[in-house]
Amino acid sequence: MIEIECNITIKKEGKNYLNALKVNLLHCIQQTGSLSGAAKKLGISYQFAWNMIEEINSTSNTPLVVLQRGGVNGGGAVVTDTGLRFIKEYKYIEDEVNRLIGKIISEINF
Amino acid sequence: MIEIECNITIKKEGKNYLNALKVNLLHCIQQTGSLSGAAKKLGISYQFAWNMIEEINSTSNTPLVVLQRGGVNGGGAVVTDTGLRFIKEYKYIEDEVNRLIGKIISEINF
C-alpha cells in the first residue's frame, strides 16, 4: 500500500516556528491546562516541551502560550487567543494538503 | 517573513520509500550517469547514496536504478524508466502541494 505523508513546517524569518509536534503540544496544553500534563500526554520530557514553548514564544510577535509559575500542580499553562488561532490555521493547512494528497494518490501509480 | 515548507514522503507498505533527498539522488544519477558523481553533487558520501539506492530498490517492485560494477570510473548508474516516471510523479506532487501552499499563504495571517 502506498501512502503519501506531508510534514508541514511554518518558518518565520528563516526560523522553524511551527510544525506538527509543536501544534500538537499547543493542542495538548489547551486540553490539559498545564505544560507537564501536555508533555506527559505526548510522551516527551517536560524540559523538551518547555524548550519548544520558549522557541515558539520567542519567534512570535505575541506569546502563543502563557506559563503560570508556582501553585500546587507546578503552575498552569494557557494557550492565548493567538495560539488558538494558529492551531486552527495549521490544521486548516494540514486538511487542505491532505485533501490534495488524497486526490493525487488516486491519479498516480507508484 | 512567513514561509510554509512541506516535506513529502512516499511510504510503501509502511516503509519509507521516496522523499525529497532520494528523488534528488535519482535526478543527479540521471544527470551524471554515476552514483559517485551524484553523491558528490549532493555533498553526501558514496556509502550513504548507495544505501539509499539499496533501500529504494528493495522497496520497489522493479529497480529504479541499475548499478553497473567495474570500469575505469568505478561503474556507472542508470535510472530505469520506472525511476524516471517516479521522479516525474514526485515532482508533480511537490508542484501541486507548493501551488496550494502559495494559495493558502496569501489567505492566512500567521
Short mmCIF file of C-alpha atoms in Angstrom, two decimals:
data_model
loop_
_atom_site.label_atom_id
_atom_site.label_comp_id
_atom_site.label_asym_id
_atom_site.label_seq_id
_atom_site.Cartn_x
_atom_site.Cartn_y
_atom_site.Cartn_z
CA MET A 1 0.00 0.00 0.00
CA ILE A 2 1.22 3.47 -0.95
CA GLU A 3 0.82 6.39 1.44
CA ILE A 4 1.91 9.99 0.97
CA GLU A 5 2.96 11.83 4.11
CA CYS A 6 3.36 15.57 4.22
CA ASN A 7 5.20 17.27 7.09
CA ILE A 8 4.34 20.93 7.23
CA THR A 9 6.72 23.42 8.81
CA ILE A 10 5.91 27.09 9.23
CA LYS A 11 9.06 29.21 9.18
CA LYS A 12 9.31 32.80 10.32
CA GLU A 13 12.30 34.91 9.25
CA GLY A 14 14.01 31.63 8.35
CA LYS A 15 13.50 30.15 11.85
CA ASN A 16 11.49 26.98 12.48
CA TYR A 17 8.29 28.35 14.01
CA LEU A 18 5.55 25.70 13.98
CA ASN A 19 5.44 22.05 12.97
CA ALA A 20 3.11 19.12 13.67
CA LEU A 21 4.68 18.34 17.07
CA LYS A 22 4.60 21.95 18.26
CA VAL A 23 0.97 22.36 17.20
CA ASN A 24 0.14 19.10 18.95
CA LEU A 25 1.84 20.45 22.07
CA LEU A 26 -0.28 23.62 21.91
CA HIS A 27 -3.37 21.48 21.48
CA CYS A 28 -2.48 19.27 24.48
CA ILE A 29 -1.77 22.35 26.64
CA GLN A 30 -5.22 23.61 25.70
CA GLN A 31 -6.74 20.27 26.75
CA THR A 32 -4.79 19.69 29.98
CA GLY A 33 -4.21 23.28 31.15
CA SER A 34 -0.60 22.54 32.05
CA LEU A 35 2.75 22.03 30.38
CA SER A 36 3.56 18.93 32.44
CA GLY A 37 0.18 17.38 31.55
CA ALA A 38 0.74 18.11 27.87
CA ALA A 39 4.29 16.71 27.92
CA LYS A 40 3.04 13.53 29.62
CA LYS A 41 0.27 13.15 27.04
CA LEU A 42 2.78 13.45 24.19
CA GLY A 43 5.35 11.17 25.84
CA ILE A 44 8.04 13.85 25.80
CA SER A 45 10.06 15.33 28.68
CA TYR A 46 8.92 18.48 30.48
CA GLN A 47 12.23 20.14 29.54
CA PHE A 48 11.75 19.36 25.83
CA ALA A 49 8.20 20.72 25.93
CA TRP A 50 9.39 23.82 27.79
CA ASN A 51 12.11 24.42 25.21
CA MET A 52 9.58 24.17 22.38
CA ILE A 53 7.31 26.75 24.02
CA GLU A 54 10.31 29.04 24.56
CA GLU A 55 11.20 28.68 20.89
CA ILE A 56 7.63 29.34 19.74
CA ASN A 57 7.12 32.35 22.00
CA SER A 58 10.49 33.91 21.17
CA THR A 59 9.76 33.61 17.42
CA SER A 60 6.24 35.02 17.72
CA ASN A 61 5.28 38.69 17.96
CA THR A 62 2.83 37.80 20.75
CA PRO A 63 3.13 34.74 23.02
CA LEU A 64 1.14 31.66 21.95
CA VAL A 65 1.33 30.17 25.44
CA VAL A 66 1.48 31.86 28.85
CA LEU A 67 3.12 29.78 31.58
CA GLN A 68 1.98 30.43 35.14
CA ARG A 69 4.61 29.60 37.75
CA GLY A 70 4.04 28.01 41.16
CA GLY A 71 0.86 26.57 42.68
CA VAL A 72 0.08 23.05 43.89
CA ASN A 73 0.44 21.45 40.45
CA GLY A 74 3.60 23.32 39.48
CA GLY A 75 1.78 26.07 37.61
CA GLY A 76 -0.63 26.03 34.73
CA ALA A 77 -0.28 26.93 31.09
CA VAL A 78 -2.74 28.83 28.92
CA VAL A 79 -2.88 28.94 25.14
CA THR A 80 -3.56 32.54 24.11
CA ASP A 81 -6.15 33.60 21.52
CA THR A 82 -3.32 33.96 19.01
CA GLY A 83 -2.19 30.42 19.89
CA LEU A 84 -5.71 29.08 19.38
CA ARG A 85 -5.93 30.82 16.01
CA PHE A 86 -2.59 29.33 14.93
CA ILE A 87 -3.69 25.79 15.90
CA LYS A 88 -6.75 26.32 13.71
CA GLU A 89 -4.75 27.77 10.79
CA TYR A 90 -2.18 24.95 10.91
CA LYS A 91 -4.90 22.31 10.95
CA TYR A 92 -6.58 24.06 8.04
CA ILE A 93 -3.33 23.82 6.03
CA GLU A 94 -2.94 20.15 7.02
CA ASP A 95 -6.52 19.38 5.99
CA GLU A 96 -6.17 21.14 2.65
CA VAL A 97 -2.83 19.43 1.89
CA ASN A 98 -4.23 16.03 2.88
CA ARG A 99 -7.27 16.59 0.68
CA LEU A 100 -4.99 17.36 -2.26
CA ILE A 101 -2.80 14.33 -1.48
CA GLY A 102 -5.90 12.12 -1.38
CA LYS A 103 -6.87 13.40 -4.81
CA ILE A 104 -3.37 12.89 -6.23
CA ILE A 105 -2.93 9.37 -4.83
CA SER A 106 -5.94 8.19 -6.80
CA GLU A 107 -4.45 9.66 -10.01
CA ILE A 108 -0.88 8.38 -9.91
CA ASN A 109 0.54 4.89 -9.78
CA PHE A 110 3.68 4.37 -7.72
CA MET B 1 8.58 36.72 6.56
CA ILE B 2 6.45 33.59 6.82
CA GLU B 3 7.25 30.51 4.71
CA ILE B 4 5.45 27.18 4.66
CA GLU B 5 7.62 24.15 3.96
CA CYS B 6 6.17 20.81 3.04
CA ASN B 7 8.29 17.65 3.17
CA ILE B 8 6.68 14.88 1.16
CA THR B 9 7.42 11.23 1.94
CA ILE B 10 6.07 8.35 -0.12
CA LYS B 11 5.63 5.24 2.01
CA LYS B 12 5.14 1.74 0.69
CA GLU B 13 3.82 -0.98 2.99
CA GLY B 14 4.72 1.33 5.89
CA LYS B 15 8.34 1.66 4.76
CA ASN B 16 9.95 4.97 3.80
CA TYR B 17 10.15 4.71 0.00
CA LEU B 18 10.81 8.13 -1.53
CA ASN B 19 11.47 11.58 -0.12
CA ALA B 20 12.95 14.82 -1.46
CA LEU B 21 16.56 13.68 -0.93
CA LYS B 22 16.04 10.29 -2.58
CA VAL B 23 14.31 11.85 -5.58
CA ASN B 24 17.12 14.38 -5.83
CA LEU B 25 19.60 11.50 -5.80
CA LEU B 26 17.73 9.78 -8.66
CA HIS B 27 17.74 13.07 -10.57
CA CYS B 28 21.51 13.56 -10.03
CA ILE B 29 22.21 9.96 -11.13
CA GLN B 30 20.24 10.69 -14.28
CA GLN B 31 22.35 13.82 -14.88
CA THR B 32 25.79 12.39 -14.03
CA GLY B 33 25.38 8.76 -15.07
CA SER B 34 27.12 7.52 -11.92
CA LEU B 35 26.42 7.07 -8.23
CA SER B 36 29.74 8.65 -7.18
CA GLY B 37 29.03 11.69 -9.40
CA ALA B 38 25.53 12.05 -7.93
CA ALA B 39 26.81 11.69 -4.34
CA LYS B 40 29.46 14.36 -4.97
CA LYS B 41 26.88 16.71 -6.47
CA LEU B 42 24.64 16.30 -3.39
CA GLY B 43 27.54 16.58 -0.91
CA ILE B 44 26.80 13.17 0.62
CA SER B 45 29.06 10.11 0.98
CA TYR B 46 29.10 7.37 -1.64
CA GLN B 47 28.11 4.85 1.05
CA PHE B 48 25.09 6.92 2.11
CA ALA B 49 23.98 7.28 -1.53
CA TRP B 50 24.48 3.54 -2.09
CA ASN B 51 22.41 2.71 0.99
CA MET B 52 19.59 4.92 -0.24
CA ILE B 53 19.54 3.21 -3.64
CA GLU B 54 19.54 -0.19 -1.91
CA GLU B 55 16.60 0.93 0.22
CA ILE B 56 14.68 2.29 -2.79
CA ASN B 57 15.29 -0.77 -4.97
CA SER B 58 14.46 -3.27 -2.21
CA THR B 59 11.14 -1.47 -1.54
CA SER B 60 10.20 -1.23 -5.20
CA ASN B 61 8.68 -3.99 -7.33
CA THR B 62 11.12 -3.10 -10.14
CA PRO B 63 14.50 -1.37 -9.62
CA LEU B 64 14.53 2.40 -10.02
CA VAL B 65 18.30 2.44 -10.52
CA VAL B 66 20.62 -0.15 -12.06
CA LEU B 67 24.23 -0.02 -10.83
CA GLN B 68 26.93 -1.24 -13.20
CA ARG B 69 30.05 -2.52 -11.46
CA GLY B 70 33.67 -2.04 -12.55
CA GLY B 71 35.10 0.07 -15.37
CA VAL B 72 37.58 2.95 -15.25
CA ASN B 73 35.26 5.28 -13.32
CA GLY B 74 34.08 2.66 -10.83
CA GLY B 75 30.95 1.71 -12.75
CA GLY B 76 28.00 3.70 -13.96
CA ALA B 77 24.43 4.02 -12.74
CA VAL B 78 21.28 4.19 -14.83
CA VAL B 79 17.85 5.39 -13.75
CA THR B 80 15.27 2.99 -15.18
CA ASP B 81 12.08 4.05 -16.98
CA THR B 82 10.16 3.35 -13.75
CA GLY B 83 12.67 5.54 -11.89
CA LEU B 84 12.21 8.37 -14.41
CA ARG B 85 8.45 8.10 -14.06
CA PHE B 86 8.69 8.26 -10.25
CA ILE B 87 10.88 11.38 -10.40
CA LYS B 88 8.19 12.99 -12.56
CA GLU B 89 5.32 11.87 -10.29
CA TYR B 90 7.10 13.08 -7.15
CA LYS B 91 7.82 16.47 -8.70
CA TYR B 92 4.19 16.69 -9.80
CA ILE B 93 3.07 16.14 -6.17
CA GLU B 94 5.61 18.73 -4.95
CA ASP B 95 4.43 21.28 -7.52
CA GLU B 96 0.76 20.73 -6.70
CA VAL B 97 1.39 20.98 -2.93
CA ASN B 98 3.50 24.12 -3.39
CA ARG B 99 0.79 25.68 -5.54
CA LEU B 100 -1.76 25.02 -2.80
CA ILE B 101 0.61 26.36 -0.13
CA GLY B 102 1.14 29.51 -2.19
CA LYS B 103 -2.62 30.00 -2.34
CA ILE B 104 -3.07 29.37 1.40
CA ILE B 105 -0.24 31.66 2.49
CA SER B 106 -1.98 34.61 0.85
CA GLU B 107 -5.20 33.78 2.74
CA ILE B 108 -3.96 33.28 6.30
CA ASN B 109 -2.10 35.55 8.65
CA PHE B 110 0.49 33.96 10.93
#
